[in-house]
PDB file of C-alpha atoms in Angstrom:
ATOM      1  CA  UNK O   1      16.898 -56.548   6.350  1.00 50.00           C
ATOM      2  CA  UNK O   2      18.396 -53.732   4.342  1.00 59.00           C
ATOM      3  CA  UNK O   3      19.036 -53.888   0.614  1.00 65.00           C
ATOM      4  CA  UNK O   4      21.371 -51.494  -1.109  1.00 70.00           C
ATOM      5  CA  UNK O   5      21.609 -50.981  -4.834  1.00 74.00           C
ATOM      6  CA  UNK O   6      25.197 -50.532  -5.953  1.00 77.00           C
ATOM      7  CA  UNK O   7      26.522 -49.380  -9.299  1.00 80.00           C
ATOM      8  CA  UNK O   8      29.161 -52.112  -9.070  1.00 83.00           C
ATOM      9  CA  UNK O   9      30.410 -54.605  -6.519  1.00 86.00           C
ATOM     10  CA  UNK O  10      33.792 -53.814  -4.963  1.00 86.00           C
ATOM     11  CA  UNK O  11      36.200 -56.597  -5.796  1.00 89.00           C
ATOM     12  CA  UNK O  12      39.486 -57.768  -4.335  1.00 90.00           C
ATOM     13  CA  UNK O  13      42.555 -58.247  -6.519  1.00 90.00           C
ATOM     14  CA  UNK O  14      41.491 -61.922  -6.807  1.00 91.00           C
ATOM     15  CA  UNK O  15      38.143 -60.938  -8.319  1.00 89.00           C
ATOM     16  CA  UNK O  16      36.086 -61.822  -5.221  1.00 89.00           C
ATOM     17  CA  UNK O  17      33.623 -59.492  -3.501  1.00 87.00           C
ATOM     18  CA  UNK O  18      35.501 -57.216  -1.133  1.00 88.00           C
ATOM     19  CA  UNK O  19      33.136 -57.325   1.859  1.00 85.00           C
ATOM     20  CA  UNK O  20      35.184 -54.741   3.762  1.00 84.00           C
ATOM     21  CA  UNK O  21      34.675 -52.214   0.943  1.00 83.00           C
ATOM     22  CA  UNK O  22      30.866 -52.626   0.875  1.00 81.00           C
ATOM     23  CA  UNK O  23      29.044 -49.537   2.190  1.00 76.00           C
ATOM     24  CA  UNK O  24      27.496 -49.930   5.614  1.00 68.00           C
ATOM     25  CA  UNK O  25      23.685 -49.414   5.557  1.00 63.00           C
ATOM     26  CA  UNK O  26      23.854 -46.803   8.322  1.00 58.00           C
ATOM     27  CA  UNK O  27      26.248 -44.716   6.177  1.00 49.00           C
ATOM     28  CA  UNK O  28      23.751 -44.796   3.304  1.00 51.00           C
ATOM     29  CA  UNK O  29      20.913 -43.795   5.660  1.00 51.00           C
ATOM     30  CA  UNK O  30      22.924 -40.892   7.049  1.00 44.00           C
ATOM     31  CA  UNK O  31      23.686 -39.702   3.497  1.00 52.00           C
ATOM     32  CA  UNK O  32      19.933 -39.828   2.824  1.00 53.00           C
ATOM     33  CA  UNK O  33      19.272 -37.715   5.906  1.00 49.00           C
ATOM     34  CA  UNK O  34      21.591 -35.013   4.527  1.00 56.00           C
ATOM     35  CA  UNK O  35      19.318 -34.618   1.502  1.00 77.00           C
ATOM     36  CA  UNK O  36      16.086 -34.816   3.500  1.00 85.00           C
ATOM     37  CA  UNK O  37      13.331 -32.589   2.138  1.00 90.00           C
ATOM     38  CA  UNK O  38      10.346 -32.427   4.496  1.00 92.00           C
ATOM     39  CA  UNK O  39       6.721 -32.724   3.327  1.00 92.00           C
ATOM     40  CA  UNK O  40       5.314 -29.397   2.132  1.00 90.00           C
ATOM     41  CA  UNK O  41       1.570 -30.034   2.010  1.00 88.00           C
ATOM     42  CA  UNK O  42      -1.017 -31.916   4.067  1.00 87.00           C
ATOM     43  CA  UNK O  43      -1.157 -34.671   1.430  1.00 86.00           C
ATOM     44  CA  UNK O  44       2.630 -35.073   1.456  1.00 89.00           C
ATOM     45  CA  UNK O  45       2.589 -35.091   5.279  1.00 91.00           C
ATOM     46  CA  UNK O  46      -0.053 -37.829   5.284  1.00 89.00           C
ATOM     47  CA  UNK O  47       1.804 -39.942   2.735  1.00 90.00           C
ATOM     48  CA  UNK O  48       5.152 -39.512   4.509  1.00 93.00           C
ATOM     49  CA  UNK O  49       3.516 -40.445   7.809  1.00 93.00           C
ATOM     50  CA  UNK O  50       2.023 -43.614   6.356  1.00 93.00           C
ATOM     51  CA  UNK O  51       5.315 -44.609   4.725  1.00 91.00           C
ATOM     52  CA  UNK O  52       7.251 -43.933   7.915  1.00 93.00           C
ATOM     53  CA  UNK O  53       4.825 -45.989   9.972  1.00 92.00           C
ATOM     54  CA  UNK O  54       4.792 -48.904   7.525  1.00 92.00           C
ATOM     55  CA  UNK O  55       8.561 -48.893   6.965  1.00 92.00           C
ATOM     56  CA  UNK O  56       9.493 -48.258  10.595  1.00 91.00           C
ATOM     57  CA  UNK O  57      11.212 -44.954   9.814  1.00 92.00           C
ATOM     58  CA  UNK O  58      11.193 -41.830  11.954  1.00 90.00           C
ATOM     59  CA  UNK O  59      10.959 -39.511   8.973  1.00 91.00           C
ATOM     60  CA  UNK O  60      10.391 -39.778   5.259  1.00 93.00           C
ATOM     61  CA  UNK O  61      11.263 -36.977   2.853  1.00 93.00           C
ATOM     62  CA  UNK O  62       9.313 -36.020  -0.235  1.00 93.00           C
ATOM     63  CA  UNK O  63      12.049 -37.288  -2.568  1.00 93.00           C
ATOM     64  CA  UNK O  64      12.642 -40.607  -0.777  1.00 93.00           C
ATOM     65  CA  UNK O  65      11.881 -43.644  -2.907  1.00 92.00           C
ATOM     66  CA  UNK O  66       9.473 -46.110  -1.286  1.00 93.00           C
ATOM     67  CA  UNK O  67      11.318 -49.169  -2.560  1.00 91.00           C
ATOM     68  CA  UNK O  68      14.776 -47.815  -1.763  1.00 90.00           C
ATOM     69  CA  UNK O  69      13.585 -47.253   1.812  1.00 90.00           C
ATOM     70  CA  UNK O  70      12.819 -50.964   2.108  1.00 89.00           C
ATOM     71  CA  UNK O  71       9.311 -51.131   0.688  1.00 91.00           C
ATOM     72  CA  UNK O  72       8.158 -54.170  -1.259  1.00 92.00           C
ATOM     73  CA  UNK O  73       5.009 -55.260  -3.086  1.00 91.00           C
ATOM     74  CA  UNK O  74       3.358 -56.588   0.095  1.00 93.00           C
ATOM     75  CA  UNK O  75       3.966 -53.331   1.951  1.00 93.00           C
ATOM     76  CA  UNK O  76       2.823 -51.427  -1.141  1.00 93.00           C
ATOM     77  CA  UNK O  77      -0.632 -53.036  -0.917  1.00 94.00           C
ATOM     78  CA  UNK O  78      -0.841 -52.136   2.779  1.00 94.00           C
ATOM     79  CA  UNK O  79       0.281 -48.563   2.099  1.00 93.00           C
ATOM     80  CA  UNK O  80      -2.328 -48.125  -0.639  1.00 91.00           C
ATOM     81  CA  UNK O  81      -4.981 -49.503   1.716  1.00 92.00           C
ATOM     82  CA  UNK O  82      -3.996 -46.991   4.429  1.00 91.00           C
ATOM     83  CA  UNK O  83      -3.941 -44.139   1.926  1.00 86.00           C
ATOM     84  CA  UNK O  84      -7.417 -45.088   0.714  1.00 84.00           C
ATOM     85  CA  UNK O  85      -8.793 -45.115   4.269  1.00 87.00           C
ATOM     86  CA  UNK O  86      -7.082 -41.890   5.324  1.00 81.00           C
ATOM     87  CA  UNK O  87      -7.750 -39.794   2.208  1.00 75.00           C
ATOM     88  CA  UNK O  88     -11.076 -41.455   1.291  1.00 77.00           C
ATOM     89  CA  UNK O  89      -9.939 -42.123  -2.248  1.00 74.00           C
ATOM     90  CA  UNK O  90      -9.218 -45.254  -4.236  1.00 77.00           C
ATOM     91  CA  UNK O  91      -5.697 -45.075  -5.608  1.00 80.00           C
ATOM     92  CA  UNK O  92      -4.730 -47.979  -7.895  1.00 84.00           C
ATOM     93  CA  UNK O  93      -1.850 -50.131  -6.612  1.00 88.00           C
ATOM     94  CA  UNK O  94       0.181 -49.527  -9.762  1.00 88.00           C
ATOM     95  CA  UNK O  95       0.385 -45.826  -8.824  1.00 86.00           C
ATOM     96  CA  UNK O  96       2.905 -46.595  -6.081  1.00 87.00           C
ATOM     97  CA  UNK O  97       5.024 -48.576  -8.535  1.00 90.00           C
ATOM     98  CA  UNK O  98       4.850 -45.736 -11.052  1.00 90.00           C
ATOM     99  CA  UNK O  99       5.156 -42.817  -8.596  1.00 89.00           C
ATOM    100  CA  UNK O 100       7.662 -44.044  -6.018  1.00 91.00           C
ATOM    101  CA  UNK O 101       8.313 -40.831  -4.079  1.00 93.00           C
ATOM    102  CA  UNK O 102       5.987 -38.965  -1.735  1.00 92.00           C
ATOM    103  CA  UNK O 103       6.112 -35.883  -3.983  1.00 91.00           C
ATOM    104  CA  UNK O 104       5.313 -37.736  -7.213  1.00 90.00           C
ATOM    105  CA  UNK O 105       2.524 -39.803  -5.625  1.00 89.00           C
ATOM    106  CA  UNK O 106       1.003 -36.650  -4.119  1.00 85.00           C
ATOM    107  CA  UNK O 107       1.083 -34.937  -7.542  1.00 82.00           C
ATOM    108  CA  UNK O 108      -0.503 -38.006  -9.139  1.00 72.00           C
ATOM    109  CA  UNK O 109      -3.210 -38.082  -6.460  1.00 69.00           C
ATOM    110  CA  UNK O 110      -3.999 -34.389  -6.974  1.00 63.00           C
ATOM    111  CA  UNK O 111      -4.273 -34.919 -10.754  1.00 55.00           C
ATOM    112  CA  UNK O 112      -6.389 -38.058 -10.195  1.00 56.00           C
ATOM    113  CA  UNK O 113      -8.642 -36.217  -7.722  1.00 55.00           C
ATOM    114  CA  UNK O 114      -9.041 -33.253 -10.092  1.00 53.00           C
ATOM    115  CA  UNK O 115      -9.878 -35.591 -12.970  1.00 51.00           C
ATOM    116  CA  UNK O 116     -12.436 -37.418 -10.801  1.00 55.00           C
ATOM    117  CA  UNK O 117     -14.066 -34.126  -9.784  1.00 60.00           C
ATOM    118  CA  UNK O 118     -14.192 -33.011 -13.425  1.00 57.00           C
ATOM    119  CA  UNK O 119     -15.799 -36.318 -14.438  1.00 61.00           C
ATOM    120  CA  UNK O 120     -18.431 -35.934 -11.704  1.00 60.00           C
ATOM    121  CA  UNK O 121     -19.145 -32.357 -12.814  1.00 63.00           C
ATOM    122  CA  UNK O 122     -19.463 -33.492 -16.438  1.00 64.00           C
ATOM    123  CA  UNK O 123     -21.834 -36.310 -15.438  1.00 67.00           C
ATOM    124  CA  UNK O 124     -23.961 -33.780 -13.509  1.00 69.00           C
ATOM    125  CA  UNK O 125     -24.108 -31.456 -16.525  1.00 64.00           C
ATOM    126  CA  UNK O 126     -25.057 -34.305 -18.873  1.00 69.00           C
ATOM    127  CA  UNK O 127     -27.761 -35.421 -16.450  1.00 73.00           C
ATOM    128  CA  UNK O 128     -29.141 -31.883 -16.284  1.00 69.00           C
ATOM    129  CA  UNK O 129     -29.057 -31.565 -20.084  1.00 69.00           C
ATOM    130  CA  UNK O 130     -31.338 -34.571 -20.534  1.00 75.00           C
ATOM    131  CA  UNK O 131     -34.199 -32.806 -18.726  1.00 82.00           C
ATOM    132  CA  UNK O 132     -33.803 -29.352 -20.330  1.00 77.00           C
ATOM    133  CA  UNK O 133     -35.120 -27.664 -23.389  1.00 83.00           C
ATOM    134  CA  UNK O 134     -32.605 -26.803 -26.106  1.00 81.00           C
ATOM    135  CA  UNK O 135     -32.619 -23.120 -25.073  1.00 84.00           C
ATOM    136  CA  UNK O 136     -31.978 -23.982 -21.407  1.00 81.00           C
ATOM    137  CA  UNK O 137     -29.189 -26.369 -22.437  1.00 75.00           C
ATOM    138  CA  UNK O 138     -27.435 -23.726 -24.541  1.00 79.00           C
ATOM    139  CA  UNK O 139     -27.671 -21.221 -21.685  1.00 79.00           C
ATOM    140  CA  UNK O 140     -26.280 -23.749 -19.179  1.00 69.00           C
ATOM    141  CA  UNK O 141     -23.391 -24.693 -21.437  1.00 68.00           C
ATOM    142  CA  UNK O 142     -22.507 -21.056 -22.039  1.00 76.00           C
ATOM    143  CA  UNK O 143     -22.572 -20.371 -18.297  1.00 74.00           C
ATOM    144  CA  UNK O 144     -20.442 -23.431 -17.466  1.00 63.00           C
ATOM    145  CA  UNK O 145     -18.036 -22.871 -20.348  1.00 58.00           C
ATOM    146  CA  UNK O 146     -17.582 -19.115 -19.830  1.00 53.00           C
ATOM    147  CA  UNK O 147     -18.059 -18.386 -16.120  1.00 49.00           C
ATOM    148  CA  UNK O 148     -16.205 -15.077 -16.507  1.00 50.00           C
ATOM    149  CA  UNK O 149     -19.142 -13.623 -18.425  1.00 46.00           C
ATOM    150  CA  UNK O 150     -22.169 -12.678 -16.362  1.00 48.00           C
ATOM    151  CA  UNK O 151     -25.712 -12.333 -17.728  1.00 47.00           C
ATOM    152  CA  UNK O 152     -25.412  -8.580 -18.343  1.00 45.00           C
ATOM    153  CA  UNK O 153     -22.323  -8.989 -20.486  1.00 46.00           C
ATOM    154  CA  UNK O 154     -23.698 -11.949 -22.413  1.00 45.00           C
ATOM    155  CA  UNK O 155     -26.669  -9.877 -23.596  1.00 47.00           C
ATOM    156  CA  UNK O 156     -24.234  -7.581 -25.425  1.00 41.00           C
ATOM    157  CA  UNK O 157     -22.873 -10.373 -27.603  1.00 40.00           C
TER     158      UNK O 157
END
């Protein structure tokens, strides 16, 4: 089944749907192929590959919309499951509904991954702080906060 979203339904002079004037799905797909933008990064390649496999498409571009390609909520759960297994990350299901293109989902994943790494680093620092003296804690925080300053330079301040 193919679903097309139209701005308006073509009507006959009698006000009925003009079936002959409806766009043929293959025409819409060929128009999409003219604007195809290939994946640019390994994450985009992985996502496009998963979408193509799940949607039965030969190729998926970075600006193709998952739902416009035929995706639905059931396929979305399967896609998120595959992404989680392949990339070893838990992406919430709502991400695919919010970020419906390969490019936007990849950007969201990168931001999510960066945030997760920052949270882990912060947790490590807080854990280390609990076992340190106040002097050691100040030195650690200065080192972590200002990595551009080495020990020799910090003695001059």
